[in-house]
Amino acid sequence: MTTTSDSSQQSIRETRPSLERDCMTLSRHVLQHLQSFASDAQDLSALMNRIALAGKLISRHLSRAGLMEGVLGFTGEVNVQGESVKKMDVYANDVFIAVFEQSGLVCRLASEEMDKPYYIPENCPIGRYTLLYDPIDGSSNTDTNLSLGSIFAIRRQEGDDIDGTAQDLLAPGRKQIGAGYILYGPSTMLVYTLGRGVHSFTLDPSLGEFILTEENIQMPEHGSIYSVNEGNFWQWDEPIREYVRYVHRTEGYTARYSGAMVSDIHRVLLQGGVFLYPGTRQKPEGKLRLLYESAPLAYIIEQAGGRATTGHTNILDVVPTKLHQRTPLIIGSKQDVAKVESFIQNGH
Ligand code: AHG
Ligand code: MN
Ligand code: MN
């Protein structure tokens, strides 16, 4: 027998699907998707909610950057990567730390901008997760009001390495239990996976909430986009040059490159194609960082039906030997990644 309250619940879902959609916030989605209200699921939901807060704070800061003093430009420092630091990099790095203070969730954070992991001692007795992140991806776009991103990966903390050696971070990307990115574009989007598909959310500024946009995103097996900085042609190995020459003389390819891999890979996720940042003769490891950039994005793309490789090894199988390790990256639709691989491994 249907009770009055059952039928009224049913009727809300049936008669107001838009209301149902508006209420599908990120934290609710995590619980619903994990099909659990157990403490692990509650932790991951709370963790994603804190990452969302970081995204909202950074998004707000970026949207007002041209109106405030001291927000744009360089700090004058050089980070552990040997790259000039922007004020926005420092702000966003601090935001991720601030949102996890007093959270009881994350004991340790490791970021592209910090030489060593950062500990939040008050969380450590119970904080069972480690967060790895690239606070601002595409920094060179910061001062020209172009797309930027943040990238994150969640790992279960193993061992107690408060002495700063962080050996348990030196594990392959398969150890990630979650990953995602925030894209600061015309709207702010958050894309995440917890190993059960890839889901995208759009920030509704009037609500201050990320609301579900698309669930279980599956990327095309092939796409027309190739996304690579061709200014580096002169310093590539011959197989990558040959692949790009092949693209130039073949109908059906189009180039897109924004300077922020989050936006380039988001486009490839939705429309198919391939993004490459190969190594060079002088720097065989290339530019991108395994733990903060390549591995999280590889997890997302694999979950969406694509692939990511160094050209020889699946990115998620690469075992890091140091925290800030770099890796060549070829990522995107299965067929397009296979094509690049074939040039690297077979020369055609
Ligand atoms: P970051 O801003 O975190 O240093 O990362 C920038 C990365 C990536 O997002 C982008 O695709 C690439 O570096 C751009 O580098 P080039 O200017 O060498 O193409
Ligand atoms: Mn980056
Ligand atoms: Mn960065």
Tab-separated table of C-alpha atoms and ligand atoms in Angstrom:
chain	number	residue	atom	x	y	z
A	1	MET	CA	0.000	0.000	0.000
A	2	THR	CA	1.278	3.489	-0.827
A	3	THR	CA	1.179	5.947	2.065
A	4	THR	CA	0.442	9.621	1.608
A	5	SER	CA	4.070	10.511	2.295
A	6	ASP	CA	5.340	7.877	-0.220
A	7	SER	CA	3.127	9.220	-2.952
A	8	SER	CA	4.044	12.825	-2.201
A	9	GLN	CA	7.757	11.909	-2.375
A	10	GLN	CA	7.194	10.145	-5.640
A	11	SER	CA	5.256	13.054	-7.023
A	12	ILE	CA	8.049	15.539	-6.202
A	13	ARG	CA	10.502	13.436	-8.234
A	14	GLU	CA	8.066	12.989	-11.092
A	15	THR	CA	6.552	16.426	-11.279
A	16	ARG	CA	9.617	18.504	-10.500
A	17	PRO	CA	12.663	16.842	-12.095
A	18	SER	CA	14.365	20.243	-12.296
A	19	LEU	CA	14.163	20.575	-8.497
A	20	GLU	CA	15.642	17.103	-8.124
A	21	ARG	CA	18.497	18.149	-10.421
A	22	ASP	CA	19.065	21.442	-8.591
A	23	CYS	CA	19.467	19.513	-5.346
A	24	MET	CA	22.107	17.120	-6.727
A	25	THR	CA	25.029	18.820	-5.022
A	26	LEU	CA	28.527	17.376	-5.009
A	27	SER	CA	28.438	16.078	-1.422
A	28	ARG	CA	25.065	14.401	-1.988
A	29	HIS	CA	26.299	12.900	-5.245
A	30	VAL	CA	29.281	11.267	-3.532
A	31	LEU	CA	27.045	9.544	-0.965
A	32	GLN	CA	24.493	8.497	-3.547
A	33	HIS	CA	27.165	7.240	-5.888
A	34	LEU	CA	29.012	5.217	-3.255
A	35	GLN	CA	25.583	3.854	-2.206
A	36	SER	CA	26.589	4.158	1.389
A	37	PHE	CA	26.191	6.332	4.466
A	38	ALA	CA	29.029	4.507	6.242
A	39	SER	CA	31.880	6.530	7.741
A	40	ASP	CA	34.224	6.040	4.763
A	41	ALA	CA	31.602	7.421	2.393
A	42	GLN	CA	30.824	10.297	4.794
A	43	ASP	CA	34.564	11.110	4.925
A	44	LEU	CA	34.896	11.159	1.146
A	45	SER	CA	31.774	13.272	0.817
A	46	ALA	CA	33.129	15.759	3.382
A	47	LEU	CA	36.522	15.724	1.695
A	48	MET	CA	35.035	16.492	-1.718
A	49	ASN	CA	32.988	19.238	-0.097
A	50	ARG	CA	36.176	20.867	1.235
A	51	ILE	CA	37.796	20.626	-2.193
A	52	ALA	CA	34.679	22.276	-3.600
A	53	LEU	CA	35.079	25.083	-1.053
A	54	ALA	CA	38.683	25.556	-2.203
A	55	GLY	CA	37.384	25.765	-5.791
A	56	LYS	CA	34.791	28.383	-4.822
A	57	LEU	CA	37.343	30.519	-2.964
A	58	ILE	CA	39.826	30.388	-5.856
A	59	SER	CA	37.078	31.048	-8.391
A	60	ARG	CA	35.936	34.136	-6.436
A	61	HIS	CA	39.502	35.412	-6.157
A	62	LEU	CA	40.098	34.934	-9.909
A	63	SER	CA	36.869	36.635	-10.902
A	64	ARG	CA	37.851	39.782	-8.954
A	65	ALA	CA	41.573	39.667	-9.738
A	66	GLY	CA	41.492	42.677	-12.064
A	67	LEU	CA	39.740	44.785	-9.416
A	68	MET	CA	42.137	44.218	-6.516
A	69	GLU	CA	45.699	45.266	-5.760
A	70	GLY	CA	48.460	42.701	-5.284
A	71	VAL	CA	46.677	39.691	-6.787
A	72	LEU	CA	48.225	39.345	-10.241
A	73	GLY	CA	51.852	39.018	-11.282
A	74	PHE	CA	54.900	37.238	-9.869
A	75	THR	CA	56.068	37.027	-6.267
A	76	GLY	CA	59.744	37.160	-7.267
A	77	GLU	CA	60.314	33.654	-5.843
A	78	VAL	CA	61.238	30.471	-7.700
A	79	ASN	CA	59.528	27.242	-6.586
A	80	VAL	CA	60.923	23.729	-6.128
A	81	GLN	CA	60.193	23.097	-9.824
A	82	GLY	CA	62.531	25.937	-10.776
A	83	GLU	CA	59.574	27.968	-12.071
A	84	SER	CA	58.742	31.585	-11.240
A	85	VAL	CA	55.924	31.703	-8.715
A	86	LYS	CA	52.811	33.815	-9.282
A	87	LYS	CA	50.876	35.418	-6.446
A	88	MET	CA	47.888	33.350	-7.560
A	89	ASP	CA	49.900	30.107	-7.127
A	90	VAL	CA	50.642	31.046	-3.511
A	91	TYR	CA	47.061	32.099	-2.760
A	92	ALA	CA	45.582	28.905	-4.207
A	93	ASN	CA	48.197	26.740	-2.477
A	94	ASP	CA	47.248	28.316	0.873
A	95	VAL	CA	43.522	27.930	0.174
A	96	PHE	CA	43.826	24.132	-0.090
A	97	ILE	CA	45.683	24.052	3.232
A	98	ALA	CA	43.199	26.391	4.924
A	99	VAL	CA	40.109	24.407	3.924
A	100	PHE	CA	41.566	21.226	5.437
A	101	GLU	CA	42.541	22.771	8.778
A	102	GLN	CA	40.342	21.444	11.602
A	103	SER	CA	38.812	18.930	9.182
A	104	GLY	CA	39.914	15.654	10.754
A	105	LEU	CA	40.199	14.386	7.188
A	106	VAL	CA	43.593	15.125	5.717
A	107	CYS	CA	46.779	14.834	7.734
A	108	ARG	CA	49.145	15.675	4.909
A	109	LEU	CA	49.050	17.714	1.710
A	110	ALA	CA	51.657	17.605	-1.041
A	111	SER	CA	51.678	20.250	-3.744
A	112	GLU	CA	53.643	21.290	-6.788
A	113	GLU	CA	54.395	24.567	-4.990
A	114	MET	CA	55.889	23.088	-1.772
A	115	ASP	CA	59.257	21.320	-1.561
A	116	LYS	CA	57.993	19.008	1.213
A	117	PRO	CA	54.574	17.717	2.261
A	118	TYR	CA	52.635	19.976	4.635
A	119	TYR	CA	51.292	18.429	7.836
A	120	ILE	CA	48.211	19.517	9.747
A	121	PRO	CA	49.109	17.968	13.114
A	122	GLU	CA	45.666	18.396	14.695
A	123	ASN	CA	44.167	16.201	11.940
A	124	CYS	CA	46.826	13.510	12.049
A	125	PRO	CA	45.458	11.203	14.740
A	126	ILE	CA	42.314	10.592	12.666
A	127	GLY	CA	42.967	12.147	9.251
A	128	ARG	CA	43.409	9.114	7.030
A	129	TYR	CA	43.855	10.785	3.669
A	130	THR	CA	46.606	12.578	1.781
A	131	LEU	CA	45.802	15.254	-0.758
A	132	LEU	CA	48.107	15.892	-3.702
A	133	TYR	CA	47.419	18.961	-5.786
A	134	ASP	CA	48.421	21.479	-8.396
A	135	PRO	CA	46.809	24.630	-6.945
A	136	ILE	CA	46.877	26.642	-10.179
A	137	ASP	CA	47.404	24.825	-13.430
A	138	GLY	CA	48.184	27.017	-16.418
A	139	SER	CA	49.729	29.854	-14.381
A	140	SER	CA	50.887	31.614	-17.548
A	141	ASN	CA	47.194	32.352	-18.285
A	142	THR	CA	46.677	34.123	-14.962
A	143	ASP	CA	47.453	37.695	-15.956
A	144	THR	CA	45.490	37.579	-19.222
A	145	ASN	CA	42.113	36.424	-17.829
A	146	LEU	CA	42.214	33.050	-19.575
A	147	SER	CA	41.215	29.581	-18.412
A	148	LEU	CA	42.986	28.052	-15.425
A	149	GLY	CA	42.549	24.934	-13.359
A	150	SER	CA	43.315	23.145	-10.122
A	151	ILE	CA	44.123	19.422	-10.087
A	152	PHE	CA	43.815	17.071	-7.112
A	153	ALA	CA	44.319	13.447	-6.113
A	154	ILE	CA	43.220	11.691	-2.947
A	155	ARG	CA	45.251	8.837	-1.496
A	156	ARG	CA	44.772	6.798	1.634
A	157	GLN	CA	47.579	7.687	4.004
A	158	GLU	CA	49.936	4.807	4.648
A	159	GLY	CA	52.444	4.874	7.472
A	160	ASP	CA	53.475	7.759	9.674
A	161	ASP	CA	56.173	9.830	8.045
A	162	ILE	CA	56.041	13.048	10.036
A	163	ASP	CA	59.809	13.304	9.541
A	164	GLY	CA	59.033	14.474	5.996
A	165	THR	CA	60.382	11.548	4.014
A	166	ALA	CA	56.916	10.776	2.605
A	167	GLN	CA	57.949	7.392	1.238
A	168	ASP	CA	54.373	6.199	1.022
A	169	LEU	CA	53.627	8.912	-1.545
A	170	LEU	CA	56.052	7.244	-3.893
A	171	ALA	CA	53.459	4.751	-5.065
A	172	PRO	CA	51.948	4.448	-8.540
A	173	GLY	CA	48.802	6.298	-9.587
A	174	ARG	CA	46.758	3.108	-9.181
A	175	LYS	CA	46.897	3.881	-5.453
A	176	GLN	CA	44.757	6.980	-5.950
A	177	ILE	CA	41.282	6.531	-4.514
A	178	GLY	CA	39.988	9.717	-6.068
A	179	ALA	CA	41.038	12.443	-8.448
A	180	GLY	CA	39.651	15.422	-10.246
A	181	TYR	CA	40.052	18.959	-11.387
A	182	ILE	CA	38.390	22.328	-11.154
A	183	LEU	CA	38.214	24.332	-14.364
A	184	TYR	CA	37.959	28.121	-14.025
A	185	GLY	CA	36.475	29.025	-17.393
A	186	PRO	CA	33.393	31.018	-18.394
A	187	SER	CA	31.791	28.965	-15.625
A	188	THR	CA	33.591	27.061	-12.884
A	189	MET	CA	33.322	23.288	-13.217
A	190	LEU	CA	34.435	20.454	-10.984
A	191	VAL	CA	35.071	17.008	-12.479
A	192	TYR	CA	35.789	14.040	-10.214
A	193	THR	CA	36.125	10.295	-10.007
A	194	LEU	CA	36.198	7.993	-7.023
A	195	GLY	CA	36.809	5.004	-9.264
A	196	ARG	CA	33.158	4.691	-10.290
A	197	GLY	CA	32.919	6.825	-13.381
A	198	VAL	CA	33.556	10.486	-14.072
A	199	HIS	CA	31.058	13.158	-13.126
A	200	SER	CA	30.983	16.882	-13.820
A	201	PHE	CA	29.461	19.706	-11.802
A	202	THR	CA	28.954	23.394	-12.533
A	203	LEU	CA	29.191	26.076	-9.881
A	204	ASP	CA	25.900	27.928	-9.557
A	205	PRO	CA	27.139	31.254	-8.138
A	206	SER	CA	23.680	32.213	-6.907
A	207	LEU	CA	23.554	29.069	-4.738
A	208	GLY	CA	27.279	28.805	-4.046
A	209	GLU	CA	26.991	25.092	-4.836
A	210	PHE	CA	28.385	22.758	-7.453
A	211	ILE	CA	25.356	21.165	-9.146
A	212	LEU	CA	25.516	17.992	-11.230
A	213	THR	CA	25.983	18.608	-14.963
A	214	GLU	CA	26.787	15.170	-16.375
A	215	GLU	CA	27.099	11.740	-14.822
A	216	ASN	CA	29.247	8.816	-16.040
A	217	ILE	CA	31.001	10.719	-18.815
A	218	GLN	CA	32.367	8.411	-21.505
A	219	MET	CA	34.759	9.948	-24.000
A	220	PRO	CA	34.797	9.223	-27.752
A	221	GLU	CA	37.233	6.500	-28.893
A	222	HIS	CA	38.623	8.965	-31.431
A	223	GLY	CA	38.488	12.720	-31.896
A	224	SER	CA	39.803	15.318	-34.300
A	225	ILE	CA	41.669	17.418	-31.721
A	226	TYR	CA	45.408	17.249	-31.172
A	227	SER	CA	46.652	19.469	-28.389
A	228	VAL	CA	50.384	20.102	-28.109
A	229	ASN	CA	52.771	23.061	-27.894
A	230	GLU	CA	54.272	22.913	-31.382
A	231	GLY	CA	56.778	25.620	-30.424
A	232	ASN	CA	58.733	22.731	-28.909
A	233	PHE	CA	59.041	20.922	-32.259
A	234	TRP	CA	62.760	21.730	-32.517
A	235	GLN	CA	63.537	19.896	-29.286
A	236	TRP	CA	61.343	16.797	-29.707
A	237	ASP	CA	62.592	13.321	-30.522
A	238	GLU	CA	62.031	12.194	-34.097
A	239	PRO	CA	58.979	9.933	-33.413
A	240	ILE	CA	56.949	12.841	-31.986
A	241	ARG	CA	57.983	15.046	-34.926
A	242	GLU	CA	56.896	12.266	-37.281
A	243	TYR	CA	53.509	11.979	-35.547
A	244	VAL	CA	52.929	15.740	-35.864
A	245	ARG	CA	53.995	15.640	-39.530
A	246	TYR	CA	51.470	12.822	-40.021
A	247	VAL	CA	48.724	14.981	-38.473
A	248	HIS	CA	49.684	17.916	-40.707
A	249	ARG	CA	49.259	15.929	-43.883
A	250	THR	CA	46.108	14.016	-42.859
A	251	GLU	CA	42.567	15.327	-43.237
A	252	GLY	CA	40.423	15.449	-40.111
A	253	TYR	CA	42.680	16.926	-37.434
A	254	THR	CA	42.423	20.302	-35.763
A	255	ALA	CA	44.814	21.933	-33.286
A	256	ARG	CA	43.745	23.352	-29.910
A	257	TYR	CA	46.150	24.456	-27.174
A	258	SER	CA	45.260	26.822	-24.350
A	259	GLY	CA	48.354	26.761	-22.104
A	260	ALA	CA	46.363	25.118	-19.294
A	261	MET	CA	46.146	21.355	-19.538
A	262	VAL	CA	43.014	21.250	-17.403
A	263	SER	CA	41.074	23.097	-20.078
A	264	ASP	CA	42.744	21.217	-22.947
A	265	ILE	CA	42.065	17.844	-21.332
A	266	HIS	CA	38.503	18.848	-20.433
A	267	ARG	CA	37.876	19.513	-24.133
A	268	VAL	CA	39.412	16.154	-25.056
A	269	LEU	CA	37.290	14.447	-22.369
A	270	LEU	CA	34.100	15.819	-23.894
A	271	GLN	CA	34.963	15.805	-27.606
A	272	GLY	CA	37.756	13.240	-27.986
A	273	GLY	CA	41.293	13.609	-29.310
A	274	VAL	CA	44.705	13.673	-27.699
A	275	PHE	CA	46.805	15.966	-25.501
A	276	LEU	CA	50.591	15.551	-25.535
A	277	TYR	CA	53.434	16.970	-23.511
A	278	PRO	CA	56.353	14.818	-24.673
A	279	GLY	CA	59.855	14.668	-23.287
A	280	THR	CA	62.681	16.249	-25.205
A	281	ARG	CA	66.243	15.207	-25.956
A	282	GLN	CA	67.511	17.506	-23.206
A	283	LYS	CA	64.635	16.714	-20.816
A	284	PRO	CA	63.391	13.159	-21.488
A	285	GLU	CA	60.937	13.476	-18.587
A	286	GLY	CA	59.223	16.504	-20.097
A	287	LYS	CA	57.552	19.195	-17.983
A	288	LEU	CA	54.491	17.743	-16.294
A	289	ARG	CA	54.531	16.464	-12.744
A	290	LEU	CA	53.513	12.828	-12.234
A	291	LEU	CA	51.906	13.113	-8.803
A	292	TYR	CA	50.055	16.426	-9.169
A	293	GLU	CA	49.180	16.527	-12.888
A	294	SER	CA	49.709	13.378	-14.968
A	295	ALA	CA	48.468	10.688	-12.550
A	296	PRO	CA	45.243	12.443	-11.422
A	297	LEU	CA	44.297	13.319	-15.003
A	298	ALA	CA	45.181	9.788	-16.157
A	299	TYR	CA	42.787	8.379	-13.532
A	300	ILE	CA	39.970	10.627	-14.784
A	301	ILE	CA	40.613	9.821	-18.433
A	302	GLU	CA	40.848	6.035	-17.831
A	303	GLN	CA	37.593	6.129	-15.913
A	304	ALA	CA	36.007	7.861	-18.906
A	305	GLY	CA	37.213	5.141	-21.288
A	306	GLY	CA	40.429	6.815	-22.492
A	307	ARG	CA	44.121	6.144	-21.883
A	308	ALA	CA	47.268	7.877	-20.646
A	309	THR	CA	50.847	6.776	-21.274
A	310	THR	CA	54.425	7.978	-21.197
A	311	GLY	CA	54.766	6.418	-24.657
A	312	HIS	CA	56.050	3.180	-23.117
A	313	THR	CA	54.283	2.769	-19.765
A	314	ASN	CA	50.743	3.386	-18.608
A	315	ILE	CA	50.891	6.559	-16.477
A	316	LEU	CA	49.045	4.864	-13.613
A	317	ASP	CA	51.754	2.169	-13.445
A	318	VAL	CA	54.710	4.546	-13.210
A	319	VAL	CA	56.383	4.206	-9.811
A	320	PRO	CA	57.735	7.589	-8.720
A	321	THR	CA	61.207	7.768	-7.243
A	322	LYS	CA	60.790	11.342	-6.019
A	323	LEU	CA	57.938	13.602	-5.007
A	324	HIS	CA	58.282	16.133	-7.809
A	325	GLN	CA	59.011	13.623	-10.564
A	326	ARG	CA	58.158	14.670	-14.107
A	327	THR	CA	56.830	12.457	-16.848
A	328	PRO	CA	56.103	12.626	-20.567
A	329	LEU	CA	52.331	12.523	-21.101
A	330	ILE	CA	50.160	11.331	-23.975
A	331	ILE	CA	46.532	11.291	-22.893
A	332	GLY	CA	43.104	11.115	-24.470
A	333	SER	CA	40.939	8.918	-26.682
A	334	LYS	CA	42.081	5.297	-26.980
A	335	GLN	CA	42.649	5.320	-30.730
A	336	ASP	CA	44.497	8.633	-30.759
A	337	VAL	CA	46.797	7.644	-27.886
A	338	ALA	CA	47.488	4.333	-29.684
A	339	LYS	CA	48.435	6.260	-32.824
A	340	VAL	CA	51.037	8.352	-30.993
A	341	GLU	CA	52.319	5.232	-29.221
A	342	SER	CA	52.747	3.489	-32.532
A	343	PHE	CA	54.976	6.329	-33.787
A	344	ILE	CA	57.050	6.092	-30.588
A	345	GLN	CA	57.322	2.301	-30.553
A	346	ASN	CA	57.261	1.407	-34.271
A	347	GLY	CA	58.142	4.664	-36.002
A	348	HIS	CA	54.825	4.937	-37.903
B	1	AHG	P1	51.608	24.928	-14.202
B	1	AHG	O1	50.956	26.235	-14.462
B	1	AHG	O2	50.989	24.182	-13.047
B	1	AHG	O3	53.116	25.000	-14.097
B	1	AHG	O4	51.294	23.918	-15.408
B	1	AHG	C1	51.337	24.341	-16.719
B	1	AHG	C2	51.422	23.130	-17.591
B	1	AHG	C3	50.141	22.734	-18.276
B	1	AHG	O5	48.983	23.149	-17.717
B	1	AHG	C4	50.240	23.306	-19.656
B	1	AHG	O6	49.619	22.496	-20.576
B	1	AHG	C5	51.698	23.397	-19.867
B	1	AHG	O7	52.313	23.440	-18.617
B	1	AHG	C6	52.046	24.617	-20.653
B	1	AHG	O8	53.396	24.623	-20.839
B	1	AHG	P2	54.059	25.302	-22.129
B	1	AHG	O9	53.908	26.751	-21.945
B	1	AHG	O10	55.478	24.803	-22.081
B	1	AHG	O11	53.310	24.767	-23.339
B	2	MN	MN	50.077	22.429	-13.840
B	3	MN	MN	50.675	24.881	-11.045
